[in-house]
Tab-separated table of N, CA and C in Angstrom:
chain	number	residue	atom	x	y	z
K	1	UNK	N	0.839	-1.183	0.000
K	1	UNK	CA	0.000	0.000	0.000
K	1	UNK	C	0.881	1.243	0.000
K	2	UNK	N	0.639	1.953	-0.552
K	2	UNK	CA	1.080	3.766	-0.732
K	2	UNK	C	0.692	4.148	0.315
K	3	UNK	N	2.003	5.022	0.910
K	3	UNK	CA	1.907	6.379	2.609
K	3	UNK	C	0.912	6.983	1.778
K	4	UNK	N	0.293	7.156	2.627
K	4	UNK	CA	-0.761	8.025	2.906
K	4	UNK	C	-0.245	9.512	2.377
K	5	UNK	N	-0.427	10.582	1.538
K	5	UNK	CA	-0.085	11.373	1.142
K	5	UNK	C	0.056	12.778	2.167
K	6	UNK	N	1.459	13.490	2.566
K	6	UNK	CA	1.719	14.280	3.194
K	6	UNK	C	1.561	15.803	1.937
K	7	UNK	N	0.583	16.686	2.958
K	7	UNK	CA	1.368	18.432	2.595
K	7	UNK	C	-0.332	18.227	1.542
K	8	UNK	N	-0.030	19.130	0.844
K	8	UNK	CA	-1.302	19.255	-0.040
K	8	UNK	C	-1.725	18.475	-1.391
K	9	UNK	N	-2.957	18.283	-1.680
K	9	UNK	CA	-3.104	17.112	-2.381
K	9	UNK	C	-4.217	17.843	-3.704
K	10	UNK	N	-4.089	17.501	-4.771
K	10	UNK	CA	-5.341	17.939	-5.423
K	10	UNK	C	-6.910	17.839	-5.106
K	11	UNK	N	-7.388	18.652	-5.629
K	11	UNK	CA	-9.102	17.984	-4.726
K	11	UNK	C	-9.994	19.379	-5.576
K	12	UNK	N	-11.297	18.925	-5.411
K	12	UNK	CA	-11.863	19.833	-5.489
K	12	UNK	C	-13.318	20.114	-4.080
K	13	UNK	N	-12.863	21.371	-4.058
K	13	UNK	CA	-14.188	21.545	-3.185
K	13	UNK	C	-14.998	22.694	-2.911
K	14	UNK	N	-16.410	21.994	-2.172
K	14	UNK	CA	-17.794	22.708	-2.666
K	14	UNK	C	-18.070	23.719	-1.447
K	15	UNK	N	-18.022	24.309	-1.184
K	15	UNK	CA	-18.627	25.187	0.215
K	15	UNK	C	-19.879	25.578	-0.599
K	16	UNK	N	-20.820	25.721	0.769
K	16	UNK	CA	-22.135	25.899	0.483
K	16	UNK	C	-22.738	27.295	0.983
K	17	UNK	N	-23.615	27.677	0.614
K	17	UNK	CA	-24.107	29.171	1.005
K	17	UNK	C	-24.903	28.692	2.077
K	18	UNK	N	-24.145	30.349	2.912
K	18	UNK	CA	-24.266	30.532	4.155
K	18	UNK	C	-23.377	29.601	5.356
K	19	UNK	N	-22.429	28.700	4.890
K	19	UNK	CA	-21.596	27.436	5.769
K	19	UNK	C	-20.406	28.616	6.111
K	20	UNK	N	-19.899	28.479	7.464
K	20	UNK	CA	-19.256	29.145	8.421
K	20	UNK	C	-17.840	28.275	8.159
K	21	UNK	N	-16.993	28.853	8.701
K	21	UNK	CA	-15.554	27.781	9.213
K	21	UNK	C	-14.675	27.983	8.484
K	22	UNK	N	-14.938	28.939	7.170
K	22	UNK	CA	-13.999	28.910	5.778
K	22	UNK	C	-12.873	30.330	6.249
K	23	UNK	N	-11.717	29.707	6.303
K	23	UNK	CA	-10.878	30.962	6.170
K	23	UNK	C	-9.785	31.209	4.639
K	24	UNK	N	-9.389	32.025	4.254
K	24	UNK	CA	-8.405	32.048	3.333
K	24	UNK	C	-7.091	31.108	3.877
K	25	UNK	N	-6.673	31.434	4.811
K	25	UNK	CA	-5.787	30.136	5.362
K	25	UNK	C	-6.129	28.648	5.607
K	26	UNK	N	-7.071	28.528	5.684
K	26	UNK	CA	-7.261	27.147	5.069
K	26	UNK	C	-7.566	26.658	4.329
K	27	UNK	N	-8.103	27.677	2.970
K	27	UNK	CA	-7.984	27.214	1.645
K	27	UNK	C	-6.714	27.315	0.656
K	28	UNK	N	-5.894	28.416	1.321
K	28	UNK	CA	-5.221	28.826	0.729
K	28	UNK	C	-3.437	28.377	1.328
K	29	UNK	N	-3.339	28.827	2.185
K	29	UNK	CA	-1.823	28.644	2.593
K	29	UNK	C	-1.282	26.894	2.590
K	30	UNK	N	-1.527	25.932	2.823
K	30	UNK	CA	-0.833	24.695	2.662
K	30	UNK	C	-0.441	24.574	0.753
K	31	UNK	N	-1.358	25.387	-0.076
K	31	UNK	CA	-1.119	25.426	-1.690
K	31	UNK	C	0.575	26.567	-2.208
K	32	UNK	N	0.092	27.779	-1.073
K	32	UNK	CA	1.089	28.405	-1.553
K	32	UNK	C	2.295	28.606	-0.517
K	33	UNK	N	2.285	27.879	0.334
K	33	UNK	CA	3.791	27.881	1.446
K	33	UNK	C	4.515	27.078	0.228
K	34	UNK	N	5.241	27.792	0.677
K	34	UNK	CA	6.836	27.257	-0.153
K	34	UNK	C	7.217	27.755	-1.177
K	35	UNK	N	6.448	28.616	-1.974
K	35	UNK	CA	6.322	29.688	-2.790
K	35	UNK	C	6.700	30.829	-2.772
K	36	UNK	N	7.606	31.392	-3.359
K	36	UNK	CA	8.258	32.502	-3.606
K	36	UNK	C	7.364	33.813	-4.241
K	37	UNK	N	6.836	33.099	-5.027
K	37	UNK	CA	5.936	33.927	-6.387
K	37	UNK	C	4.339	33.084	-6.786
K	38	UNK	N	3.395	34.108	-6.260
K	38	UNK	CA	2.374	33.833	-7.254
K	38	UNK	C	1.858	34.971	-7.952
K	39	UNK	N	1.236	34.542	-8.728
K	39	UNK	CA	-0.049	35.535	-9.639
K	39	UNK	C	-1.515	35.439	-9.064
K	40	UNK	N	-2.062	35.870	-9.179
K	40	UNK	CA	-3.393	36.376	-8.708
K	40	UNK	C	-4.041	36.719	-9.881
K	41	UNK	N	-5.028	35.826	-10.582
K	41	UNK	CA	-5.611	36.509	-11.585
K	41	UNK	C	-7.237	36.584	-11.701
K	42	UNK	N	-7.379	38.055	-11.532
K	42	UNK	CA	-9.101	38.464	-10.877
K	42	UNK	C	-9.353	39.430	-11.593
K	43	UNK	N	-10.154	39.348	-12.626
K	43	UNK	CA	-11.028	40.657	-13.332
K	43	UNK	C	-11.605	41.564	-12.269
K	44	UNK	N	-11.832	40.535	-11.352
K	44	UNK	CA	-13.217	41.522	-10.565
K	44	UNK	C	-12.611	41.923	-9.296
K	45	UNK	N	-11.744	42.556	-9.575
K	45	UNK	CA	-11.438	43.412	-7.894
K	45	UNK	C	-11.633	44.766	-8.501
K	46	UNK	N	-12.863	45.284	-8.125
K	46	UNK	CA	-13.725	46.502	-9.046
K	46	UNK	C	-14.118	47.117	-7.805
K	47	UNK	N	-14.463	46.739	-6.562
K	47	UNK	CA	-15.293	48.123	-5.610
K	47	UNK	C	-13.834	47.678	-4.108
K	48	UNK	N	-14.273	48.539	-3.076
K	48	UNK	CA	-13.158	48.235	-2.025
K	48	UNK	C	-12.950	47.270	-1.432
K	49	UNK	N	-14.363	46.299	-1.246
K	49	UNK	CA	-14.390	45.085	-0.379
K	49	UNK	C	-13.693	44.228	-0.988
K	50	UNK	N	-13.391	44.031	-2.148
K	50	UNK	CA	-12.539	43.234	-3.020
K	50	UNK	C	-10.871	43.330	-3.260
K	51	UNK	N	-10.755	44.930	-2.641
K	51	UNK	CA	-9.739	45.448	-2.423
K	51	UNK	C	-9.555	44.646	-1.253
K	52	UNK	N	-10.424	44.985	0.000
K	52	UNK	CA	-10.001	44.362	1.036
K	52	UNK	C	-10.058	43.133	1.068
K	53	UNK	N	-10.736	42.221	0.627
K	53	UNK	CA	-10.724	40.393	0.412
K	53	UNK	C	-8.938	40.176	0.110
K	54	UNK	N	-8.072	41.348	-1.057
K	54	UNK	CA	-6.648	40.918	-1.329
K	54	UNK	C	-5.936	40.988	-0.128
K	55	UNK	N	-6.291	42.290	0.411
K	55	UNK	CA	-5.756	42.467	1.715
K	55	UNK	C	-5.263	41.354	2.734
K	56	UNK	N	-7.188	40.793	2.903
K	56	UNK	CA	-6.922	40.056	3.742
K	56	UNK	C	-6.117	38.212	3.437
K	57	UNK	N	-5.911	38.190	1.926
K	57	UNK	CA	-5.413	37.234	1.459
K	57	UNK	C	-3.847	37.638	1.358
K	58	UNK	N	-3.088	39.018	1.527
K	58	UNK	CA	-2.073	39.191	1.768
K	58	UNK	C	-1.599	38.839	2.982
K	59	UNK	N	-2.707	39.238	4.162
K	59	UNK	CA	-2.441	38.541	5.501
K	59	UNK	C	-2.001	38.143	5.664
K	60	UNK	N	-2.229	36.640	5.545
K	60	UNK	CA	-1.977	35.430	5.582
K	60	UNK	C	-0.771	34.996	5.456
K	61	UNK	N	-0.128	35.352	4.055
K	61	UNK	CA	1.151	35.362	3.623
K	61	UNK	C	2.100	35.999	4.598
K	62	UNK	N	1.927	37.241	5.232
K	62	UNK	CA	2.429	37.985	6.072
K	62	UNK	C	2.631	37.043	7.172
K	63	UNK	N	1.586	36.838	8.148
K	63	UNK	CA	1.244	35.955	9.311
K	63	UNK	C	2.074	34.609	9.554
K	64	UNK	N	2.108	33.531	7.678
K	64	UNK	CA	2.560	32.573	7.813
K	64	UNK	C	4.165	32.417	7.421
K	65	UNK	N	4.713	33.260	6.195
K	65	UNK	CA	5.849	32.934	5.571
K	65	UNK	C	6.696	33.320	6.788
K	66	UNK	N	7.745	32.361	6.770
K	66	UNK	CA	9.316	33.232	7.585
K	66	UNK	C	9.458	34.663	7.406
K	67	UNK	N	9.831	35.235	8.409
K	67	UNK	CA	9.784	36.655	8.716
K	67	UNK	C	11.255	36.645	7.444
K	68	UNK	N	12.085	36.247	7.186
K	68	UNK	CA	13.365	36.353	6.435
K	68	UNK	C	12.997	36.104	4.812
K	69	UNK	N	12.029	35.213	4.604
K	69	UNK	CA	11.742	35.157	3.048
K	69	UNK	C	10.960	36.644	2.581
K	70	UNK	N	11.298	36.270	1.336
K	70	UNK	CA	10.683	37.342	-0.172
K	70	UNK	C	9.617	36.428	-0.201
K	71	UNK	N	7.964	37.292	-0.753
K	71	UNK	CA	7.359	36.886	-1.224
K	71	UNK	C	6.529	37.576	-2.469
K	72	UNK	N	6.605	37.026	-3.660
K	72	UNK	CA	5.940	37.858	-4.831
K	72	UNK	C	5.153	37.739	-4.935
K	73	UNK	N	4.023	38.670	-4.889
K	73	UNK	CA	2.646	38.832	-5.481
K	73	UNK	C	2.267	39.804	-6.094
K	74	UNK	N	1.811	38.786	-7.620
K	74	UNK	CA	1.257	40.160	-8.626
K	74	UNK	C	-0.152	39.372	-9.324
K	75	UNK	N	-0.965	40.220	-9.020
K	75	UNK	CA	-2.394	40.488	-9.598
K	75	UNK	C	-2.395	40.654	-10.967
K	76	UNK	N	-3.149	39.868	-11.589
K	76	UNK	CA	-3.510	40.575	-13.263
K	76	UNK	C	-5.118	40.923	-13.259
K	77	UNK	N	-5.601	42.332	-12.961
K	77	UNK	CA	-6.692	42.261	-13.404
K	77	UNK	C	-7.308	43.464	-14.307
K	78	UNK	N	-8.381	44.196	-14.300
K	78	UNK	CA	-8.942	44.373	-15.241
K	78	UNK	C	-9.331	46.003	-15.178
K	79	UNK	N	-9.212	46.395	-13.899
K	79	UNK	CA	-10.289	47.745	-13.728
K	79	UNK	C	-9.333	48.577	-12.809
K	80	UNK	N	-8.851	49.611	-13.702
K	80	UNK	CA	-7.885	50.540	-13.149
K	80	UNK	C	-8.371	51.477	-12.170
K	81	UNK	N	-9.557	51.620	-11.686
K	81	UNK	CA	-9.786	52.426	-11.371
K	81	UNK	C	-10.143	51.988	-9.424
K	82	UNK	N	-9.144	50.790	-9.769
K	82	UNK	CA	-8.858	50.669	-8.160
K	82	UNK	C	-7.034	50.645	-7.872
K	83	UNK	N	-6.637	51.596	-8.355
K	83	UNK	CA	-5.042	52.013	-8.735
K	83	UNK	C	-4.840	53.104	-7.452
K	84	UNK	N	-5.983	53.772	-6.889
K	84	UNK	CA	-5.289	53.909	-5.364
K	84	UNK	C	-5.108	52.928	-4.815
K	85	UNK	N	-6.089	52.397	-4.581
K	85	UNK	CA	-6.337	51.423	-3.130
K	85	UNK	C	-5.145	50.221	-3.468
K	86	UNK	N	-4.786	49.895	-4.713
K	86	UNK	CA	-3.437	48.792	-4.920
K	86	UNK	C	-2.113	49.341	-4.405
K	87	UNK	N	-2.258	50.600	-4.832
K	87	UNK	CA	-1.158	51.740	-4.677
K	87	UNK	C	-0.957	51.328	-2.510
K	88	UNK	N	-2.259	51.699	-2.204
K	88	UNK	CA	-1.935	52.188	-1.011
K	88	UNK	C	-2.011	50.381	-0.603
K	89	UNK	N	-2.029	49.071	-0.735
K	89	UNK	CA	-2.167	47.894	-0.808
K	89	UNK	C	-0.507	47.978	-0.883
K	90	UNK	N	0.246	48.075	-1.761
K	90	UNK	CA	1.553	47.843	-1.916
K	90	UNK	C	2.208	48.669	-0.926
K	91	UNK	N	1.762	49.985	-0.442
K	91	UNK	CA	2.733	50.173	0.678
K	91	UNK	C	2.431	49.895	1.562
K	92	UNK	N	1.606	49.624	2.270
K	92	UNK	CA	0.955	48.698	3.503
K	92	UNK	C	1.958	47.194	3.327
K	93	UNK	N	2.696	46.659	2.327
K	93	UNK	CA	2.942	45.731	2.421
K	93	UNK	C	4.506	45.698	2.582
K	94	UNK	N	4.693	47.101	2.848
K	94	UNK	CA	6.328	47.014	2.935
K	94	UNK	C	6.926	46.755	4.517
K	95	UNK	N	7.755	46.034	4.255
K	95	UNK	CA	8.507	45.857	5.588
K	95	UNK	C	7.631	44.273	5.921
K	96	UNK	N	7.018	44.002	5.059
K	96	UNK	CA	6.448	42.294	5.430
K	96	UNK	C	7.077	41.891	4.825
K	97	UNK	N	8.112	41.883	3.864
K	97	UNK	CA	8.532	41.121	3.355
K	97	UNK	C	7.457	40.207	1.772
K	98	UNK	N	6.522	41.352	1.463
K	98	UNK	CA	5.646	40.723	0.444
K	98	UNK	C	6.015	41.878	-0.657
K	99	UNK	N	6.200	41.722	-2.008
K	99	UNK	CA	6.021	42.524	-2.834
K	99	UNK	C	5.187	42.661	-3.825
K	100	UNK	N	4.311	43.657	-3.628
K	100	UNK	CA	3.189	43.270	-3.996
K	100	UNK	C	2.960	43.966	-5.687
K	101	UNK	N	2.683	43.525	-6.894
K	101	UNK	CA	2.514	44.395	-7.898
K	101	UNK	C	1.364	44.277	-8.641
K	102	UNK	N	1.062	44.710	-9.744
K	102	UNK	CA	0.035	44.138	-10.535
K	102	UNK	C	0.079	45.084	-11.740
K	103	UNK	N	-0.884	44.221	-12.605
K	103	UNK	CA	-0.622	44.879	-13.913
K	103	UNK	C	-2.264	44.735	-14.240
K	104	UNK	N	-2.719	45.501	-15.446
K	104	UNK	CA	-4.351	45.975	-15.710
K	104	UNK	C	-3.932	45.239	-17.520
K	105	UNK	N	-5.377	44.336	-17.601
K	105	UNK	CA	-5.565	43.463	-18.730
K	105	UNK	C	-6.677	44.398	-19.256
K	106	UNK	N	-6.261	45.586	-19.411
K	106	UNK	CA	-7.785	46.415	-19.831
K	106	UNK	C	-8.624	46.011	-21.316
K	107	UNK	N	-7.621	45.183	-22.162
K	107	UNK	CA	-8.354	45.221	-23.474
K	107	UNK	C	-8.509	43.861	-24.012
K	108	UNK	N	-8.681	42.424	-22.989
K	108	UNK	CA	-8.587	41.162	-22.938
K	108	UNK	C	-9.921	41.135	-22.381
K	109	UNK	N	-10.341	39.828	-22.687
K	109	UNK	CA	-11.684	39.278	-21.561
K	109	UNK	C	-11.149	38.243	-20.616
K	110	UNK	N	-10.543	38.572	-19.685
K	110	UNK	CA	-10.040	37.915	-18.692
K	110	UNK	C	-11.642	37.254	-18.002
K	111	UNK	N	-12.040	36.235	-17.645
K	111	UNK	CA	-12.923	35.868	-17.417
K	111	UNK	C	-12.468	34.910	-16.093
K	112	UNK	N	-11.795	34.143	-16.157
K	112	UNK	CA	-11.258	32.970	-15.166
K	112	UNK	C	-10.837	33.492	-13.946
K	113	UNK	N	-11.005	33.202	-12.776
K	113	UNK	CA	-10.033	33.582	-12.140
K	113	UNK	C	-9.249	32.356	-11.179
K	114	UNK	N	-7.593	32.961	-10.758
K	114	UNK	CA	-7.012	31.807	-10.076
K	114	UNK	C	-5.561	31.964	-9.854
K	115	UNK	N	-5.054	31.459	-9.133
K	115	UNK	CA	-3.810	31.853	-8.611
K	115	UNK	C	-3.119	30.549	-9.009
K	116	UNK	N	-1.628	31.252	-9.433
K	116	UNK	CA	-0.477	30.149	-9.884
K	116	UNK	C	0.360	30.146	-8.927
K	117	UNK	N	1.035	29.271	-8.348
K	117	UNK	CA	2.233	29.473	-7.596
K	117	UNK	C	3.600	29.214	-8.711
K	118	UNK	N	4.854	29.431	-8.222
K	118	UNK	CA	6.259	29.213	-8.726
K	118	UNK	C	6.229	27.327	-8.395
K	119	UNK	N	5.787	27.059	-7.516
K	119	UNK	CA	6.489	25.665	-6.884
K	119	UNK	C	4.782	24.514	-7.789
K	120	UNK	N	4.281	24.830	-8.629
K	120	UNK	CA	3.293	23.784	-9.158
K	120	UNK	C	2.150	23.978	-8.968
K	121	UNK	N	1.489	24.480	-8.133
K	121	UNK	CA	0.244	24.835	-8.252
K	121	UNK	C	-1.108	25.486	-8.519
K	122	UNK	N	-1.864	25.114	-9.091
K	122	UNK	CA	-3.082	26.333	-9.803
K	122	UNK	C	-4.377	25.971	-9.133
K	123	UNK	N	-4.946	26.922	-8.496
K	123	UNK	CA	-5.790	27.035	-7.508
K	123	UNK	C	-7.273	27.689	-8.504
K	124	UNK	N	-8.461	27.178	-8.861
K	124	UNK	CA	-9.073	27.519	-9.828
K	124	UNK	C	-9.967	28.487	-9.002
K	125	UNK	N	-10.597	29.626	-8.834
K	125	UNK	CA	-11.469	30.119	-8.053
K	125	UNK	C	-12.945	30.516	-8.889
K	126	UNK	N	-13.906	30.109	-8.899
K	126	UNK	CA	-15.167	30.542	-9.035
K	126	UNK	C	-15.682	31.838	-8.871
K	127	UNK	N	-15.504	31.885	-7.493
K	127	UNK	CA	-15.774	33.224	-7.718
K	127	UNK	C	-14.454	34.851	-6.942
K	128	UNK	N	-13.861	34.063	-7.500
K	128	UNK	CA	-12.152	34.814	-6.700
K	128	UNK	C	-11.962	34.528	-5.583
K	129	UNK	N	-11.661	35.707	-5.127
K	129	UNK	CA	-11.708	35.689	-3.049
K	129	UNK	C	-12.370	36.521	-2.829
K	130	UNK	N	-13.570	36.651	-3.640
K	130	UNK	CA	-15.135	37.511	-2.808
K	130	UNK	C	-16.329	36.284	-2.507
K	131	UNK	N	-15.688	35.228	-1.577
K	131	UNK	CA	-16.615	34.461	-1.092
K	131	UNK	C	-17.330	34.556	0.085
K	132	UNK	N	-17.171	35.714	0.878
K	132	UNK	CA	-18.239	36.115	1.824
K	132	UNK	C	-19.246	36.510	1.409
K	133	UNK	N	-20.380	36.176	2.362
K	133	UNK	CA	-21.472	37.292	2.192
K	133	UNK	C	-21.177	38.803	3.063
K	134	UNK	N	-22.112	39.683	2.845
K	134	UNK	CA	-21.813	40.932	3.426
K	134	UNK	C	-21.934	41.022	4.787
K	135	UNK	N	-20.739	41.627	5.212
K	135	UNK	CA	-20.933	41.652	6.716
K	135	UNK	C	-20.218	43.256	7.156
K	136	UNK	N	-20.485	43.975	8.379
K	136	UNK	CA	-20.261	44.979	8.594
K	136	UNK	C	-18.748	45.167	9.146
K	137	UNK	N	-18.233	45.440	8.126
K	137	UNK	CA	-16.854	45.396	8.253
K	137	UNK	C	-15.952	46.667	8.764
K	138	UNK	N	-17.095	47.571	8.577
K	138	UNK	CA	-16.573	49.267	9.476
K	138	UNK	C	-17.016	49.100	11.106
K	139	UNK	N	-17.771	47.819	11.495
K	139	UNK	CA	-18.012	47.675	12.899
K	139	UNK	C	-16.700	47.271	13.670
K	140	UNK	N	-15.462	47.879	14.147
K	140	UNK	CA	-14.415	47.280	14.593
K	140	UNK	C	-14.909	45.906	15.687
K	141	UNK	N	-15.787	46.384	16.296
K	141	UNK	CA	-16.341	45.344	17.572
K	141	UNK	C	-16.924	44.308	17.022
K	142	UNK	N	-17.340	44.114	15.476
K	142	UNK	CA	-17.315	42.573	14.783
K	142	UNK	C	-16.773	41.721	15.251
K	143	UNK	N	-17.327	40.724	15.466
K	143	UNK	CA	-16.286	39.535	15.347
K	143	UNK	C	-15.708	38.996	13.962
K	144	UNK	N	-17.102	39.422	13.001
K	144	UNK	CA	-16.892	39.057	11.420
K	144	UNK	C	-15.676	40.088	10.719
K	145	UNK	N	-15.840	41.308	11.482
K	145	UNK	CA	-15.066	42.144	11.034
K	145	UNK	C	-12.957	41.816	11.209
K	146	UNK	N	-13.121	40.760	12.138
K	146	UNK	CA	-11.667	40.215	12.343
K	146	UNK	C	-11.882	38.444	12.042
K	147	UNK	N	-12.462	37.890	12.017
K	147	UNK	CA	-12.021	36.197	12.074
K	147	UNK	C	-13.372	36.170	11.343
K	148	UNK	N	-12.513	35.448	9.836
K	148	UNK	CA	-13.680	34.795	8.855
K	148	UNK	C	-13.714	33.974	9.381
K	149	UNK	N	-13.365	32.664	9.491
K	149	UNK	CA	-14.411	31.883	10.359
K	149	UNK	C	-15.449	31.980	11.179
K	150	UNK	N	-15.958	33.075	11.510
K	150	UNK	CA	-17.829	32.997	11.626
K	150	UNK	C	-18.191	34.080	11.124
K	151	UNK	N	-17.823	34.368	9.897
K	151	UNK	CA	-18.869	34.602	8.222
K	151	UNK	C	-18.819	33.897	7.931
K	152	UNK	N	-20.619	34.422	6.830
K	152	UNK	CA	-20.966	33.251	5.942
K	152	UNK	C	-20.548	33.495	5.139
K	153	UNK	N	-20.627	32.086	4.532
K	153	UNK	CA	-20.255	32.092	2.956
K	153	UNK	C	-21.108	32.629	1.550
K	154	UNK	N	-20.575	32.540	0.656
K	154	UNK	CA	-21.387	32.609	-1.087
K	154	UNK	C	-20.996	31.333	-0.970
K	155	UNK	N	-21.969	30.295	-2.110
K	155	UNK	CA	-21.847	29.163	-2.200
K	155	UNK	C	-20.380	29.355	-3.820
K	156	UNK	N	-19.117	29.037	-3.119
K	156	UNK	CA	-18.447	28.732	-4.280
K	156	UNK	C	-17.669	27.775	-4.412
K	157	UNK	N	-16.628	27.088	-5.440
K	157	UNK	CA	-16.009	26.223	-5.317
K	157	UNK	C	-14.691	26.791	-5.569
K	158	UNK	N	-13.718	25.513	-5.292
K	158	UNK	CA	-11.891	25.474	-5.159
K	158	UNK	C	-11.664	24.460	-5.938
K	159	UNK	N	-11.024	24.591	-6.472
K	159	UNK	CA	-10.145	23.436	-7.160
K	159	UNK	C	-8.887	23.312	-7.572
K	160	UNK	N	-8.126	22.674	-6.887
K	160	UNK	CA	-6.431	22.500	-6.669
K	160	UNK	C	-6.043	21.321	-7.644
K	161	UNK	N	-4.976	21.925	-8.723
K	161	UNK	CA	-4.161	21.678	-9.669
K	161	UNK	C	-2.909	21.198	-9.507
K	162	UNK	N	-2.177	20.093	-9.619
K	162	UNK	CA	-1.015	20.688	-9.093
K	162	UNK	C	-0.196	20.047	-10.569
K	163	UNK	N	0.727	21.086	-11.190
K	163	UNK	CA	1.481	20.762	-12.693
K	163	UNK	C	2.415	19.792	-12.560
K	164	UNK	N	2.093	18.734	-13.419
K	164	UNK	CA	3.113	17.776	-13.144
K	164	UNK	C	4.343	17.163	-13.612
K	165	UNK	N	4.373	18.946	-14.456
K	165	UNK	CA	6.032	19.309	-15.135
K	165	UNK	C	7.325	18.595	-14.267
């Protein structure tokens, strides 16, 4: 019999609308630890909350990578006219050790969205990383407003790739 498979594995999966427990770190970080460089590719980071969904998916990276590593992150998306808030996104990210860039696909139909890592993996997203529902996020005394895990969800799916170059 084959060990039992260590670290992250392909899969796909369904979260359901309104299901609690989902954080970006646990969909996300066991795919991209060990990663130097990903892309981020999202047409739809178009109003602020979407701004802030990157944010809080920069987090993470912040929170988990070694305080001593580089980490690259660049966005390809679509709507320039969130070129402050990236602006002020990239300097918020200095001194973490994340570098954050991005570039505008203004005259493509970028439709897909999904993140590549350097080390093999492609993470397919449905509906990006705007899988919350709305919650009051100018309430500092939220609880939703600090720990996704008790927001709800949008019903979307994940699906982990891994290239077997």
């Amino acid at each position: 019999a084959e060990p039992a498979p260590t670290g992250p594995v392909e899969k796909h999966v369904v979260i359901k609308e309104n299901q609690r427990g989902v954080t970006y770190e646990s969909l996300f970080w066991p795919y991209i630890e060990g990663a130097s460089k990903i892309v981020i590719t999202d047409p739809y980071i178009r109003v602020f909350h979407q701004v802030r969904n990157l944010m809080e998916f920069l987090e993470i990276i912040a929170k988990n990578k070694p305080c001593e590593d580089e980490f690259n992150v660049h966005l390809v998306t679509v709507d320039a006219q969130q070129q402050e808030f990236l602006t002020q996104l990239k300097d918020a990210c200095s001194g973490t050790g994340i570098n954050f860039s991005w570039e505008f696909e203004e005259n493509t139909a970028i439709h897909a969205r999904h993140i590549v890592t350097d080390h093999g993996w492609k993470i397919l997203l449905d509906r990006g990383l705007d899988i919350f529902q709305i919650y009051d996020w100018k309430n500092v005394l939220a609880f939703t407003n600090h720990l996704q895990q008790v927001r709800t969800c949008k019903a979307f799916e994940v699906t982990y790739i891994k290239n077997k170059e």
